[in-house]
């Protein structure tokens, strides 16, 4: 079956512009996560969705970052007024649920590589 | 909060050598433990996991045992192959949302 997909795969933007990154989770997965992978910081959690709500936004680095999820499916991560330090690979992951068993495996998408010039 | 410390590397081995990548963690409660692998040009894949103390996760010759007393989850493989060359990440999950906390990653290169 289809895995987690993300688009675009690469995005180059100029400092100060807004960008939107999209994630299509595996069908039926209620939990969705965004992570960021950068050379300096490694892999960091950004935000978690359960259905359409985001009970944990603790990893968003600033108020320039926001995310939404609609229909319990597609999620969009928006970065406003991009800065060079936002350059990273943004990863999306989904899982069946996050509260009903010891662990539900997170399946990762291929990521979006964002470069801010 | 949770944190993971893993051997940073890079690690370079010859084919058929023994591999150990150390990983220790700090966490509240009883986290689940994971090793993820990222092959060149590919996304993150779950390699193995363990959900409670003394569990051993294994996959394709790789093993790691959940050691609560030493808060460790070291990755081992008895005989590495060139195709094992990748970046390996130790991770833990905990709390009600099971978000993952990752180590910095260890680059493994296996030479023929």
mmCIF file of N, CA and C in Angstrom, chain A:
data_model
loop_
_atom_site.group_PDB
_atom_site.id
_atom_site.type_symbol
_atom_site.label_atom_id
_atom_site.label_comp_id
_atom_site.label_asym_id
_atom_site.label_seq_id
_atom_site.Cartn_x
_atom_site.Cartn_y
_atom_site.Cartn_z
ATOM 1 N N UNK A 1 0.823 -1.202 0.000
ATOM 2 C CA UNK A 1 0.000 0.000 0.000
ATOM 3 C C UNK A 1 0.847 1.238 0.000
ATOM 4 N N UNK A 2 0.210 2.387 -0.162
ATOM 5 C CA UNK A 2 0.927 3.645 -0.228
ATOM 6 C C UNK A 2 1.469 4.007 1.136
ATOM 7 N N UNK A 3 2.639 4.562 1.118
ATOM 8 C CA UNK A 3 3.253 5.032 2.352
ATOM 9 C C UNK A 3 2.947 6.487 2.575
ATOM 10 N N UNK A 4 3.682 7.111 3.474
ATOM 11 C CA UNK A 4 3.549 8.535 3.731
ATOM 12 C C UNK A 4 4.202 9.283 2.576
ATOM 13 N N UNK A 5 3.496 10.245 2.024
ATOM 14 C CA UNK A 5 4.093 11.037 0.958
ATOM 15 C C UNK A 5 4.180 12.488 1.390
ATOM 16 N N UNK A 6 5.193 13.177 0.844
ATOM 17 C CA UNK A 6 5.397 14.580 1.175
ATOM 18 C C UNK A 6 5.696 15.340 -0.105
ATOM 19 N N UNK A 7 5.252 16.579 -0.120
ATOM 20 C CA UNK A 7 5.555 17.413 -1.285
ATOM 21 C C UNK A 7 5.760 18.851 -0.855
ATOM 22 N N UNK A 8 6.604 19.585 -1.567
ATOM 23 C CA UNK A 8 7.501 19.095 -2.612
ATOM 24 C C UNK A 8 8.647 18.311 -2.002
ATOM 25 N N UNK A 9 9.424 17.654 -2.822
ATOM 26 C CA UNK A 9 10.584 16.935 -2.296
ATOM 27 C C UNK A 9 11.726 17.906 -2.004
ATOM 28 N N UNK A 10 11.780 18.953 -2.802
ATOM 29 C CA UNK A 10 12.778 20.006 -2.600
ATOM 30 C C UNK A 10 12.114 21.361 -2.755
ATOM 31 N N UNK A 11 12.526 22.299 -1.925
ATOM 32 C CA UNK A 11 12.007 23.651 -2.026
ATOM 33 C C UNK A 11 13.133 24.631 -1.749
ATOM 34 N N UNK A 12 13.371 25.498 -2.716
ATOM 35 C CA UNK A 12 14.338 26.568 -2.528
ATOM 36 C C UNK A 12 13.569 27.879 -2.492
ATOM 37 N N UNK A 13 13.805 28.676 -1.489
ATOM 38 C CA UNK A 13 13.076 29.924 -1.345
ATOM 39 C C UNK A 13 14.022 31.027 -0.900
ATOM 40 N N UNK A 14 13.554 32.228 -1.047
ATOM 41 C CA UNK A 14 14.357 33.370 -0.597
ATOM 42 C C UNK A 14 13.967 33.757 0.828
ATOM 43 N N UNK A 15 14.913 34.231 1.540
ATOM 44 C CA UNK A 15 14.677 34.699 2.902
ATOM 45 C C UNK A 15 13.507 35.683 2.910
ATOM 46 N N UNK A 16 12.611 35.481 3.866
ATOM 47 C CA UNK A 16 11.470 36.378 4.009
ATOM 48 C C UNK A 16 10.196 35.875 3.353
ATOM 49 N N UNK A 17 10.315 34.881 2.474
ATOM 50 C CA UNK A 17 9.128 34.338 1.811
ATOM 51 C C UNK A 17 8.443 33.309 2.709
ATOM 52 N N UNK A 18 7.171 33.051 2.449
ATOM 53 C CA UNK A 18 6.432 32.003 3.157
ATOM 54 C C UNK A 18 6.491 30.708 2.348
ATOM 55 N N UNK A 19 6.508 29.578 3.049
ATOM 56 C CA UNK A 19 6.484 28.283 2.359
ATOM 57 C C UNK A 19 5.453 27.379 3.020
ATOM 58 N N UNK A 20 4.901 26.476 2.199
ATOM 59 C CA UNK A 20 3.976 25.457 2.706
ATOM 60 C C UNK A 20 4.494 24.080 2.329
ATOM 61 N N UNK A 21 4.536 23.207 3.296
ATOM 62 C CA UNK A 21 4.984 21.838 3.078
ATOM 63 C C UNK A 21 3.800 20.915 3.365
ATOM 64 N N UNK A 22 3.650 19.914 2.507
ATOM 65 C CA UNK A 22 2.472 19.063 2.609
ATOM 66 C C UNK A 22 2.841 17.639 2.988
ATOM 67 N N UNK A 23 1.962 17.026 3.766
ATOM 68 C CA UNK A 23 2.141 15.628 4.150
ATOM 69 C C UNK A 23 0.832 14.866 3.951
ATOM 70 N N UNK A 24 0.926 13.749 3.232
ATOM 71 C CA UNK A 24 -0.204 12.831 3.094
ATOM 72 C C UNK A 24 0.109 11.571 3.887
ATOM 73 N N UNK A 25 -0.562 11.358 5.009
ATOM 74 C CA UNK A 25 -0.240 10.189 5.835
ATOM 75 C C UNK A 25 -0.816 8.916 5.234
ATOM 76 N N UNK A 26 -0.464 7.812 5.815
ATOM 77 C CA UNK A 26 -1.049 6.530 5.429
ATOM 78 C C UNK A 26 -2.535 6.554 5.795
ATOM 79 N N UNK A 27 -3.347 6.078 4.864
ATOM 80 C CA UNK A 27 -4.788 6.103 5.078
ATOM 81 C C UNK A 27 -5.161 5.361 6.360
ATOM 82 N N UNK A 28 -5.991 6.020 7.175
ATOM 83 C CA UNK A 28 -6.441 5.394 8.417
ATOM 84 C C UNK A 28 -5.581 5.709 9.622
ATOM 85 N N UNK A 29 -4.423 6.305 9.404
ATOM 86 C CA UNK A 29 -3.573 6.680 10.538
ATOM 87 C C UNK A 29 -4.103 7.959 11.169
ATOM 88 N N UNK A 30 -4.391 7.875 12.463
ATOM 89 C CA UNK A 30 -4.975 9.035 13.134
ATOM 90 C C UNK A 30 -3.914 9.974 13.713
ATOM 91 N N UNK A 31 -2.742 9.433 14.004
ATOM 92 C CA UNK A 31 -1.681 10.258 14.578
ATOM 93 C C UNK A 31 -0.719 10.703 13.479
ATOM 94 N N UNK A 32 -0.332 11.969 13.537
ATOM 95 C CA UNK A 32 0.596 12.530 12.540
ATOM 96 C C UNK A 32 1.609 13.405 13.263
ATOM 97 N N UNK A 33 2.855 13.283 12.863
ATOM 98 C CA UNK A 33 3.950 14.010 13.501
ATOM 99 C C UNK A 33 4.763 14.742 12.436
ATOM 100 N N UNK A 34 5.259 15.905 12.799
ATOM 101 C CA UNK A 34 6.257 16.615 11.996
ATOM 102 C C UNK A 34 7.560 16.659 12.791
ATOM 103 N N UNK A 35 8.669 16.372 12.085
ATOM 104 C CA UNK A 35 10.000 16.470 12.649
ATOM 105 C C UNK A 35 10.864 17.289 11.702
ATOM 106 N N UNK A 36 11.985 17.771 12.214
ATOM 107 C CA UNK A 36 12.929 18.517 11.389
ATOM 108 C C UNK A 36 14.314 17.897 11.574
ATOM 109 N N UNK A 37 15.007 17.724 10.467
ATOM 110 C CA UNK A 37 16.358 17.157 10.501
ATOM 111 C C UNK A 37 17.329 18.183 9.943
ATOM 112 N N UNK A 38 18.212 18.658 10.804
ATOM 113 C CA UNK A 38 19.197 19.638 10.358
ATOM 114 C C UNK A 38 20.565 19.228 10.871
ATOM 115 N N UNK A 39 21.596 19.756 10.219
ATOM 116 C CA UNK A 39 22.966 19.347 10.552
ATOM 117 C C UNK A 39 23.304 19.707 11.992
ATOM 118 N N UNK A 40 22.901 20.865 12.405
ATOM 119 C CA UNK A 40 23.297 21.312 13.734
ATOM 120 C C UNK A 40 22.498 20.707 14.870
ATOM 121 N N UNK A 41 21.221 20.442 14.614
ATOM 122 C CA UNK A 41 20.309 20.039 15.686
ATOM 123 C C UNK A 41 19.880 18.577 15.609
ATOM 124 N N UNK A 42 20.247 17.861 14.567
ATOM 125 C CA UNK A 42 19.792 16.481 14.451
ATOM 126 C C UNK A 42 18.308 16.427 14.139
ATOM 127 N N UNK A 43 17.648 15.381 14.631
ATOM 128 C CA UNK A 43 16.223 15.168 14.387
ATOM 129 C C UNK A 43 15.421 15.702 15.564
ATOM 130 N N UNK A 44 14.524 16.668 15.279
ATOM 131 C CA UNK A 44 13.757 17.286 16.360
ATOM 132 C C UNK A 44 12.276 17.174 16.085
ATOM 133 N N UNK A 45 11.523 16.898 17.127
ATOM 134 C CA UNK A 45 10.071 16.899 17.066
ATOM 135 C C UNK A 45 9.557 18.332 16.923
ATOM 136 N N UNK A 46 8.549 18.506 16.083
ATOM 137 C CA UNK A 46 7.935 19.828 15.918
ATOM 138 C C UNK A 46 6.521 19.865 16.492
ATOM 139 N N UNK A 47 5.647 18.979 15.978
ATOM 140 C CA UNK A 47 4.239 19.048 16.347
ATOM 141 C C UNK A 47 3.595 17.688 16.148
ATOM 142 N N UNK A 48 2.562 17.428 16.935
ATOM 143 C CA UNK A 48 1.824 16.170 16.882
ATOM 144 C C UNK A 48 0.340 16.450 16.709
ATOM 145 N N UNK A 49 -0.283 15.708 15.801
ATOM 146 C CA UNK A 49 -1.728 15.768 15.591
ATOM 147 C C UNK A 49 -2.356 14.436 15.973
ATOM 148 N N UNK A 50 -3.500 14.528 16.618
ATOM 149 C CA UNK A 50 -4.377 13.371 16.809
ATOM 150 C C UNK A 50 -5.692 13.770 16.144
ATOM 151 N N UNK A 51 -5.999 13.128 15.045
ATOM 152 C CA UNK A 51 -7.100 13.628 14.236
ATOM 153 C C UNK A 51 -6.734 14.999 13.706
ATOM 154 N N UNK A 52 -7.661 15.941 13.841
ATOM 155 C CA UNK A 52 -7.409 17.298 13.356
ATOM 156 C C UNK A 52 -6.866 18.244 14.420
ATOM 157 N N UNK A 53 -6.766 17.769 15.650
ATOM 158 C CA UNK A 53 -6.305 18.668 16.698
ATOM 159 C C UNK A 53 -4.834 18.424 17.000
ATOM 160 N N UNK A 54 -4.187 19.441 17.515
ATOM 161 C CA UNK A 54 -2.747 19.391 17.793
ATOM 162 C C UNK A 54 -2.508 19.591 19.284
ATOM 163 N N UNK A 55 -2.575 18.511 20.053
ATOM 164 C CA UNK A 55 -2.403 18.657 21.504
ATOM 165 C C UNK A 55 -0.971 18.944 21.935
ATOM 166 N N UNK A 56 -0.004 18.764 21.035
ATOM 167 C CA UNK A 56 1.386 19.028 21.396
ATOM 168 C C UNK A 56 2.064 19.791 20.273
ATOM 169 N N UNK A 57 2.288 21.086 20.540
ATOM 170 C CA UNK A 57 2.985 21.938 19.567
ATOM 171 C C UNK A 57 4.320 22.380 20.146
ATOM 172 N N UNK A 58 4.776 21.671 21.145
ATOM 173 C CA UNK A 58 5.901 22.155 21.941
ATOM 174 C C UNK A 58 7.202 22.284 21.169
ATOM 175 N N UNK A 59 7.323 21.596 20.031
ATOM 176 C CA UNK A 59 8.567 21.642 19.284
ATOM 177 C C UNK A 59 8.650 22.727 18.238
ATOM 178 N N UNK A 60 7.568 23.434 17.996
ATOM 179 C CA UNK A 60 7.626 24.513 16.997
ATOM 180 C C UNK A 60 8.593 25.581 17.481
ATOM 181 N N UNK A 61 9.596 25.924 16.661
ATOM 182 C CA UNK A 61 10.678 26.789 17.159
ATOM 183 C C UNK A 61 10.301 28.253 17.329
ATOM 184 N N UNK A 62 9.295 28.720 16.630
ATOM 185 C CA UNK A 62 8.891 30.121 16.770
ATOM 186 C C UNK A 62 7.466 30.273 16.255
ATOM 187 N N UNK A 63 6.908 31.449 16.466
ATOM 188 C CA UNK A 63 5.532 31.682 16.001
ATOM 189 C C UNK A 63 5.468 31.856 14.487
ATOM 190 N N UNK A 64 6.600 31.777 13.806
ATOM 191 C CA UNK A 64 6.554 31.791 12.336
ATOM 192 C C UNK A 64 6.118 30.427 11.797
ATOM 193 N N UNK A 65 6.166 29.424 12.656
ATOM 194 C CA UNK A 65 5.808 28.069 12.256
ATOM 195 C C UNK A 65 4.382 27.755 12.705
ATOM 196 N N UNK A 66 3.620 27.172 11.799
ATOM 197 C CA UNK A 66 2.278 26.726 12.148
ATOM 198 C C UNK A 66 1.956 25.497 11.313
ATOM 199 N N UNK A 67 0.962 24.744 11.758
ATOM 200 C CA UNK A 67 0.559 23.558 11.011
ATOM 201 C C UNK A 67 -0.916 23.328 11.219
ATOM 202 N N UNK A 68 -1.519 22.711 10.233
ATOM 203 C CA UNK A 68 -2.905 22.305 10.371
ATOM 204 C C UNK A 68 -3.089 20.956 9.716
ATOM 205 N N UNK A 69 -4.196 20.343 10.104
ATOM 206 C CA UNK A 69 -4.555 19.063 9.520
ATOM 207 C C UNK A 69 -6.057 19.078 9.278
ATOM 208 N N UNK A 70 -6.457 18.635 8.115
ATOM 209 C CA UNK A 70 -7.863 18.670 7.760
ATOM 210 C C UNK A 70 -8.362 17.278 7.401
ATOM 211 N N UNK A 71 -9.632 17.022 7.758
ATOM 212 C CA UNK A 71 -10.242 15.740 7.421
ATOM 213 C C UNK A 71 -9.536 14.556 8.052
ATOM 214 N N UNK A 72 -8.766 14.810 9.093
ATOM 215 C CA UNK A 72 -8.030 13.721 9.724
ATOM 216 C C UNK A 72 -7.008 13.100 8.806
ATOM 217 N N UNK A 73 -6.614 13.842 7.764
ATOM 218 C CA UNK A 73 -5.700 13.262 6.783
ATOM 219 C C UNK A 73 -4.547 14.217 6.496
ATOM 220 N N UNK A 74 -4.643 14.952 5.412
ATOM 221 C CA UNK A 74 -3.538 15.786 4.938
ATOM 222 C C UNK A 74 -3.165 16.843 5.976
ATOM 223 N N UNK A 75 -1.864 17.075 6.101
ATOM 224 C CA UNK A 75 -1.375 18.127 6.981
ATOM 225 C C UNK A 75 -0.468 19.072 6.191
ATOM 226 N N UNK A 76 -0.524 20.337 6.586
ATOM 227 C CA UNK A 76 0.324 21.360 5.969
ATOM 228 C C UNK A 76 1.121 22.066 7.059
ATOM 229 N N UNK A 77 2.421 22.128 6.862
ATOM 230 C CA UNK A 77 3.297 22.884 7.751
ATOM 231 C C UNK A 77 3.652 24.183 7.022
ATOM 232 N N UNK A 78 3.370 25.302 7.653
ATOM 233 C CA UNK A 78 3.631 26.605 7.055
ATOM 234 C C UNK A 78 4.716 27.329 7.826
ATOM 235 N N UNK A 79 5.683 27.861 7.096
ATOM 236 C CA UNK A 79 6.730 28.679 7.700
ATOM 237 C C UNK A 79 6.622 30.058 7.077
ATOM 238 N N UNK A 80 6.375 31.048 7.906
ATOM 239 C CA UNK A 80 6.256 32.426 7.425
ATOM 240 C C UNK A 80 7.595 33.142 7.560
ATOM 241 N N UNK A 81 7.813 34.054 6.653
ATOM 242 C CA UNK A 81 9.018 34.908 6.713
ATOM 243 C C UNK A 81 10.264 34.042 6.977
ATOM 244 N N UNK A 82 10.512 33.129 6.068
ATOM 245 C CA UNK A 82 11.584 32.160 6.267
ATOM 246 C C UNK A 82 12.931 32.825 6.523
ATOM 247 N N UNK A 83 13.713 32.147 7.345
ATOM 248 C CA UNK A 83 15.071 32.572 7.676
ATOM 249 C C UNK A 83 16.034 31.461 7.248
ATOM 250 N N UNK A 84 17.299 31.813 7.126
ATOM 251 C CA UNK A 84 18.283 30.828 6.681
ATOM 252 C C UNK A 84 18.383 29.652 7.654
ATOM 253 N N UNK A 85 18.169 29.908 8.937
ATOM 254 C CA UNK A 85 18.267 28.822 9.909
ATOM 255 C C UNK A 85 17.098 27.841 9.810
ATOM 256 N N UNK A 86 16.105 28.157 8.975
ATOM 257 C CA UNK A 86 14.998 27.223 8.750
ATOM 258 C C UNK A 86 15.384 26.132 7.751
ATOM 259 N N UNK A 87 16.507 26.306 7.077
ATOM 260 C CA UNK A 87 16.960 25.305 6.110
ATOM 261 C C UNK A 87 17.166 23.973 6.807
ATOM 262 N N UNK A 88 16.497 22.941 6.305
ATOM 263 C CA UNK A 88 16.524 21.625 6.945
ATOM 264 C C UNK A 88 15.701 20.672 6.083
ATOM 265 N N UNK A 89 15.687 19.414 6.481
ATOM 266 C CA UNK A 89 14.759 18.448 5.899
ATOM 267 C C UNK A 89 13.598 18.288 6.879
ATOM 268 N N UNK A 90 12.398 18.502 6.374
ATOM 269 C CA UNK A 90 11.204 18.400 7.205
ATOM 270 C C UNK A 90 10.537 17.051 6.941
ATOM 271 N N UNK A 91 10.409 16.274 7.997
ATOM 272 C CA UNK A 91 9.898 14.913 7.902
ATOM 273 C C UNK A 91 8.519 14.817 8.527
ATOM 274 N N UNK A 92 7.687 14.057 7.901
ATOM 275 C CA UNK A 92 6.353 13.768 8.418
ATOM 276 C C UNK A 92 6.279 12.273 8.715
ATOM 277 N N UNK A 93 5.570 11.920 9.768
ATOM 278 C CA UNK A 93 5.367 10.514 10.114
ATOM 279 C C UNK A 93 3.927 10.316 10.539
ATOM 280 N N UNK A 94 3.418 9.116 10.340
ATOM 281 C CA UNK A 94 2.061 8.823 10.807
ATOM 282 C C UNK A 94 2.026 7.456 11.485
ATOM 283 N N UNK A 95 1.041 7.287 12.336
ATOM 284 C CA UNK A 95 0.842 5.989 12.993
ATOM 285 C C UNK A 95 -0.638 5.797 13.262
ATOM 286 N N UNK A 96 -0.993 4.549 13.589
ATOM 287 C CA UNK A 96 -2.412 4.236 13.783
ATOM 288 C C UNK A 96 -3.024 5.086 14.875
ATOM 289 N N UNK A 97 -2.304 5.112 16.019
ATOM 290 C CA UNK A 97 -2.828 5.858 17.146
ATOM 291 C C UNK A 97 -1.699 6.009 18.119
ATOM 292 N N UNK A 98 -1.874 6.822 19.105
ATOM 293 C CA UNK A 98 -0.766 7.009 20.032
ATOM 294 C C UNK A 98 -1.166 6.768 21.468
ATOM 295 N N UNK A 99 -2.346 6.266 21.693
ATOM 296 C CA UNK A 99 -2.757 6.149 23.086
ATOM 297 C C UNK A 99 -3.361 4.827 23.467
ATOM 298 N N UNK A 100 -3.356 3.872 22.569
ATOM 299 C CA UNK A 100 -4.114 2.659 22.875
ATOM 300 C C UNK A 100 -3.229 1.433 23.092
ATOM 301 N N UNK A 101 -1.959 1.572 22.874
ATOM 302 C CA UNK A 101 -1.076 0.427 23.096
ATOM 303 C C UNK A 101 0.307 0.941 23.443
ATOM 304 N N UNK A 102 1.177 0.046 23.784
ATOM 305 C CA UNK A 102 2.507 0.465 24.216
ATOM 306 C C UNK A 102 3.210 1.285 23.146
ATOM 307 N N UNK A 103 2.981 0.923 21.928
ATOM 308 C CA UNK A 103 3.607 1.703 20.862
ATOM 309 C C UNK A 103 2.941 1.378 19.542
ATOM 310 N N UNK A 104 2.721 2.394 18.758
ATOM 311 C CA UNK A 104 2.299 2.204 17.376
ATOM 312 C C UNK A 104 3.371 2.780 16.482
ATOM 313 N N UNK A 105 3.916 1.950 15.611
ATOM 314 C CA UNK A 105 5.066 2.347 14.804
ATOM 315 C C UNK A 105 4.772 3.589 13.990
ATOM 316 N N UNK A 106 5.713 4.493 13.975
ATOM 317 C CA UNK A 106 5.623 5.686 13.137
ATOM 318 C C UNK A 106 6.289 5.387 11.801
ATOM 319 N N UNK A 107 5.566 5.650 10.729
ATOM 320 C CA UNK A 107 6.079 5.470 9.375
ATOM 321 C C UNK A 107 6.425 6.852 8.822
ATOM 322 N N UNK A 108 7.643 6.977 8.319
ATOM 323 C CA UNK A 108 8.136 8.273 7.894
ATOM 324 C C UNK A 108 8.008 8.456 6.389
ATOM 325 N N UNK A 109 7.738 9.687 5.995
ATOM 326 C CA UNK A 109 7.798 10.067 4.595
ATOM 327 C C UNK A 109 9.231 10.367 4.182
ATOM 328 N N UNK A 110 9.441 10.641 2.894
ATOM 329 C CA UNK A 110 10.792 10.872 2.379
ATOM 330 C C UNK A 110 11.351 12.240 2.739
ATOM 331 N N UNK A 111 10.481 13.138 3.210
ATOM 332 C CA UNK A 111 10.941 14.459 3.628
ATOM 333 C C UNK A 111 10.887 15.502 2.530
ATOM 334 N N UNK A 112 10.864 16.743 2.964
ATOM 335 C CA UNK A 112 11.006 17.904 2.074
ATOM 336 C C UNK A 112 12.284 18.623 2.475
ATOM 337 N N UNK A 113 13.190 18.771 1.510
ATOM 338 C CA UNK A 113 14.425 19.507 1.790
ATOM 339 C C UNK A 113 14.178 20.976 1.497
ATOM 340 N N UNK A 114 14.237 21.796 2.519
ATOM 341 C CA UNK A 114 14.006 23.233 2.379
ATOM 342 C C UNK A 114 15.340 23.965 2.438
ATOM 343 N N UNK A 115 15.575 24.791 1.444
ATOM 344 C CA UNK A 115 16.771 25.630 1.422
ATOM 345 C C UNK A 115 16.335 27.079 1.350
ATOM 346 N N UNK A 116 16.761 27.858 2.315
ATOM 347 C CA UNK A 116 16.434 29.285 2.356
ATOM 348 C C UNK A 116 17.694 30.065 1.999
ATOM 349 N N UNK A 117 17.618 30.785 0.902
ATOM 350 C CA UNK A 117 18.789 31.539 0.431
ATOM 351 C C UNK A 117 18.897 32.914 1.070
#
